[in-house]
């Protein structure tokens, strides 16, 4: 006589017993719960509030030309805020991001000028060198197991010294030589610093770069296995490593993503103004982090979105230019930026608690 095999666990649990909850993965989620679970919800509410505020406080804020100025200011921050947000979702920081932008521009300019080469050669060399710095940060973080704060602070100091030291050594001053008369400058400017006219209003091409990066980063986070790795290493890197996630490779890739954003921003800086000041960029890394945090990224990692960082950058653009349009003293800008950071963090925490309470 053969005994019948017991029903497998999935078969036994296929139908829930009275009073027994279903597997939460099989439950339908209401639109409200999905909305409350979005990391950028708090920043969207904040953006609407800032937009309405300056629409009332500044008469010229709603003009098309003013919108163009706001979007340009937002894009210059947003290009870097997107990869910085991905890095923060992965649980790390990059304090060298601000000076890396200047470093990228300096490499491109000085290589082109000294080698009397087509400026596109300098642009290509700059890309390789900037990506190498990003890889250095990621490899140092993985090999030494030091906090990213220490690793990137060291990189920040080294790049700051190199920017000034090499510029003065090669150019004799704290700024680079003009390359506007070199081959390829016009075409490079068209790619990195052109102004596109739409409806009689000029919009900087950096806005397109920014939107493209947001779309690419959102696709990576939400539609690829690499995106799952980013959230996993940010939530718990040891648990992620235990299930086969390549933690070191993921973090290195995220740092190289920041380097890619720095390269794009650096080329825009160079081809917008022709010359680069070696001391620029110091302190901008905090603005990129602030934009990401306002957009819903958690300091502890594992939570956030690329779209949220875009909204955070847009809030930054509205505030920085809205103060000017309202004819207020711009000395108060940092005060408003700090206040927005605190309010956004509190709002994001409240939204997360509401989302958890409705589960």
Short mmCIF file of C-alpha atoms in Angstrom, two decimals, residues 122-318:
data_model
loop_
_atom_site.label_atom_id
_atom_site.label_comp_id
_atom_site.label_asym_id
_atom_site.label_seq_id
_atom_site.Cartn_x
_atom_site.Cartn_y
_atom_site.Cartn_z
CA UNK A 122 40.30 66.62 -25.63
CA UNK A 123 36.63 65.81 -25.03
CA UNK A 124 37.31 62.11 -25.56
CA UNK A 125 40.38 62.11 -23.31
CA UNK A 126 38.39 63.96 -20.67
CA UNK A 127 35.69 61.27 -20.77
CA UNK A 128 38.20 58.48 -20.22
CA UNK A 129 40.04 60.29 -17.41
CA UNK A 130 36.82 61.32 -15.65
CA UNK A 131 35.43 57.78 -15.80
CA UNK A 132 38.75 56.55 -14.40
CA UNK A 133 38.30 58.83 -11.38
CA UNK A 134 34.82 57.38 -10.84
CA UNK A 135 36.19 53.85 -11.09
CA UNK A 136 38.96 54.78 -8.63
CA UNK A 137 36.36 55.87 -6.07
CA UNK A 138 34.39 52.65 -6.48
CA UNK A 139 37.42 50.36 -6.35
CA UNK A 140 38.90 52.15 -3.33
CA UNK A 141 35.58 51.88 -1.54
CA UNK A 142 35.33 48.15 -2.21
CA UNK A 143 38.96 47.26 -1.53
CA UNK A 144 39.51 49.33 1.62
CA UNK A 145 35.95 49.04 3.02
CA UNK A 146 36.32 52.60 4.25
CA UNK A 147 33.18 54.78 4.42
CA UNK A 148 32.41 56.57 1.18
CA UNK A 149 32.60 59.84 3.11
CA UNK A 150 36.32 59.26 3.77
CA UNK A 151 37.17 57.89 0.32
CA UNK A 152 35.48 60.67 -1.64
CA UNK A 153 36.64 63.36 0.77
CA UNK A 154 40.18 62.26 -0.06
CA UNK A 155 39.37 62.38 -3.77
CA UNK A 156 37.80 65.82 -3.31
CA UNK A 157 40.98 67.19 -1.73
CA UNK A 158 43.24 65.60 -4.34
CA UNK A 159 41.17 66.90 -7.24
CA UNK A 160 40.98 70.37 -5.70
CA UNK A 161 44.77 70.46 -5.47
CA UNK A 162 45.24 69.02 -8.95
CA UNK A 163 42.82 71.48 -10.51
CA UNK A 164 44.72 74.44 -9.13
CA UNK A 165 48.23 72.99 -9.34
CA UNK A 166 48.11 71.72 -12.92
CA UNK A 167 46.29 74.81 -14.20
CA UNK A 168 48.91 77.16 -12.77
CA UNK A 169 51.73 74.87 -13.92
CA UNK A 170 50.51 74.66 -17.50
CA UNK A 171 48.73 77.98 -18.03
CA UNK A 172 50.61 80.15 -15.54
CA UNK A 173 47.30 81.41 -14.14
CA UNK A 174 44.28 80.00 -12.31
CA UNK A 175 42.26 79.73 -15.55
CA UNK A 176 42.72 77.90 -18.83
CA UNK A 177 43.63 79.45 -22.17
CA UNK A 178 40.96 80.16 -24.77
CA UNK A 179 40.28 77.36 -27.25
CA UNK A 180 37.45 79.08 -29.16
CA UNK A 181 39.55 79.33 -32.33
CA UNK A 182 40.47 75.63 -32.41
CA UNK A 183 39.03 73.01 -34.77
CA UNK A 184 35.87 71.35 -33.54
CA UNK A 185 34.94 74.04 -31.02
CA UNK A 186 31.77 75.08 -32.85
CA UNK A 187 30.46 71.53 -33.22
CA UNK A 188 31.30 70.72 -29.59
CA UNK A 189 29.49 73.85 -28.44
CA UNK A 190 26.47 72.78 -30.48
CA UNK A 191 26.40 69.46 -28.60
CA UNK A 192 27.09 70.68 -25.07
CA UNK A 193 26.11 74.37 -24.92
CA UNK A 194 23.73 75.19 -27.76
CA UNK A 195 20.59 77.29 -27.34
CA UNK A 196 17.48 75.87 -29.03
CA UNK A 197 14.69 78.26 -30.00
CA UNK A 198 11.12 77.15 -29.40
CA UNK A 199 8.24 79.57 -29.85
CA UNK A 200 10.63 82.50 -29.88
CA UNK A 201 12.14 81.49 -26.53
CA UNK A 202 15.65 80.09 -26.19
CA UNK A 203 16.16 76.88 -24.23
CA UNK A 204 19.60 75.51 -23.37
CA UNK A 205 20.48 72.05 -24.67
CA UNK A 206 21.38 71.01 -21.12
CA UNK A 207 17.64 70.62 -20.53
CA UNK A 208 17.60 67.80 -23.13
CA UNK A 209 20.68 66.20 -21.57
CA UNK A 210 18.96 66.36 -18.18
CA UNK A 211 15.70 64.80 -19.40
CA UNK A 212 17.61 62.08 -21.26
CA UNK A 213 19.53 61.16 -18.11
CA UNK A 214 16.31 61.05 -16.07
CA UNK A 215 14.73 58.71 -18.61
CA UNK A 216 17.82 56.48 -18.78
CA UNK A 217 18.23 56.30 -15.01
CA UNK A 218 14.51 55.55 -14.51
CA UNK A 219 14.70 52.74 -17.04
CA UNK A 220 17.76 51.27 -15.32
CA UNK A 221 16.17 51.44 -11.87
CA UNK A 222 12.74 50.12 -12.81
CA UNK A 223 13.29 47.83 -15.79
CA UNK A 224 16.69 46.17 -15.45
CA UNK A 225 18.41 43.70 -13.18
CA UNK A 226 21.07 46.32 -12.45
CA UNK A 227 18.33 48.51 -10.96
CA UNK A 228 17.36 45.70 -8.60
CA UNK A 229 21.01 45.43 -7.60
CA UNK A 230 21.15 49.16 -6.81
CA UNK A 231 18.18 48.95 -4.45
CA UNK A 232 19.51 45.72 -2.93
CA UNK A 233 23.00 47.03 -2.09
CA UNK A 234 21.49 50.23 -0.72
CA UNK A 235 19.04 48.38 1.50
CA UNK A 236 21.42 45.76 2.89
CA UNK A 237 24.66 45.07 1.06
CA UNK A 238 25.52 41.96 3.10
CA UNK A 239 22.16 40.38 2.36
CA UNK A 240 22.56 41.39 -1.29
CA UNK A 241 26.00 39.79 -1.43
CA UNK A 242 24.60 36.63 0.12
CA UNK A 243 22.11 36.18 -2.72
CA UNK A 244 24.69 36.76 -5.44
CA UNK A 245 24.45 40.48 -6.14
CA UNK A 246 27.84 41.83 -7.36
CA UNK A 247 28.08 44.53 -4.71
CA UNK A 248 31.55 45.84 -5.60
CA UNK A 249 30.77 45.98 -9.32
CA UNK A 250 27.44 47.71 -8.70
CA UNK A 251 28.96 50.42 -6.50
CA UNK A 252 31.81 51.00 -8.95
CA UNK A 253 29.28 51.37 -11.76
CA UNK A 254 27.35 53.93 -9.71
CA UNK A 255 30.48 56.01 -9.13
CA UNK A 256 31.25 55.85 -12.83
CA UNK A 257 27.70 57.08 -13.46
CA UNK A 258 28.46 60.13 -11.32
CA UNK A 259 31.63 60.61 -13.35
CA UNK A 260 29.62 60.49 -16.59
CA UNK A 261 27.34 63.23 -15.29
CA UNK A 262 30.40 65.26 -14.25
CA UNK A 263 31.84 64.89 -17.75
CA UNK A 264 28.64 66.18 -19.39
CA UNK A 265 28.45 69.10 -16.94
CA UNK A 266 32.15 69.84 -17.38
CA UNK A 267 31.91 70.00 -21.15
CA UNK A 268 28.94 72.33 -20.86
CA UNK A 269 30.94 74.55 -18.52
CA UNK A 270 33.88 74.66 -20.92
CA UNK A 271 31.99 75.26 -24.17
CA UNK A 272 29.65 77.81 -22.60
CA UNK A 273 32.42 80.10 -21.35
CA UNK A 274 35.47 78.97 -23.40
CA UNK A 275 37.75 79.21 -20.34
CA UNK A 276 37.52 77.44 -16.98
CA UNK A 277 38.46 78.75 -13.54
CA UNK A 278 40.31 76.07 -11.59
CA UNK A 279 38.59 76.89 -8.29
CA UNK A 280 35.03 76.35 -9.52
CA UNK A 281 32.81 73.52 -8.31
CA UNK A 282 33.78 73.50 -4.63
CA UNK A 283 30.61 73.10 -2.58
CA UNK A 284 28.38 72.06 -5.48
CA UNK A 285 28.46 68.44 -4.33
CA UNK A 286 26.26 69.46 -1.39
CA UNK A 287 23.72 71.01 -3.77
CA UNK A 288 23.54 67.76 -5.78
CA UNK A 289 22.97 65.78 -2.59
CA UNK A 290 20.34 68.27 -1.41
CA UNK A 291 18.47 67.96 -4.71
CA UNK A 292 18.48 64.16 -4.37
CA UNK A 293 17.29 64.28 -0.76
CA UNK A 294 14.55 66.79 -1.56
CA UNK A 295 13.53 64.40 -4.34
CA UNK A 296 12.94 61.56 -1.89
CA UNK A 297 16.30 59.76 -1.57
CA UNK A 298 17.06 58.51 1.91
CA UNK A 299 20.44 59.20 3.51
CA UNK A 300 20.51 55.54 4.58
CA UNK A 301 20.06 54.26 1.01
CA UNK A 302 17.69 51.78 -0.59
CA UNK A 303 14.96 54.32 -1.39
CA UNK A 304 14.50 57.01 -4.01
CA UNK A 305 14.00 57.63 -7.71
CA UNK A 306 15.55 59.44 -10.65
CA UNK A 307 12.32 61.36 -11.24
CA UNK A 308 12.43 62.57 -7.65
CA UNK A 309 15.92 63.98 -8.13
CA UNK A 310 14.65 65.83 -11.19
CA UNK A 311 11.87 67.38 -9.13
CA UNK A 312 14.40 68.30 -6.46
CA UNK A 313 16.56 70.02 -9.07
CA UNK A 314 13.50 71.82 -10.43
CA UNK A 315 12.72 73.10 -6.93
CA UNK A 316 16.30 74.36 -6.73
CA UNK A 317 15.92 76.14 -10.09
CA UNK A 318 12.61 77.73 -9.12
#
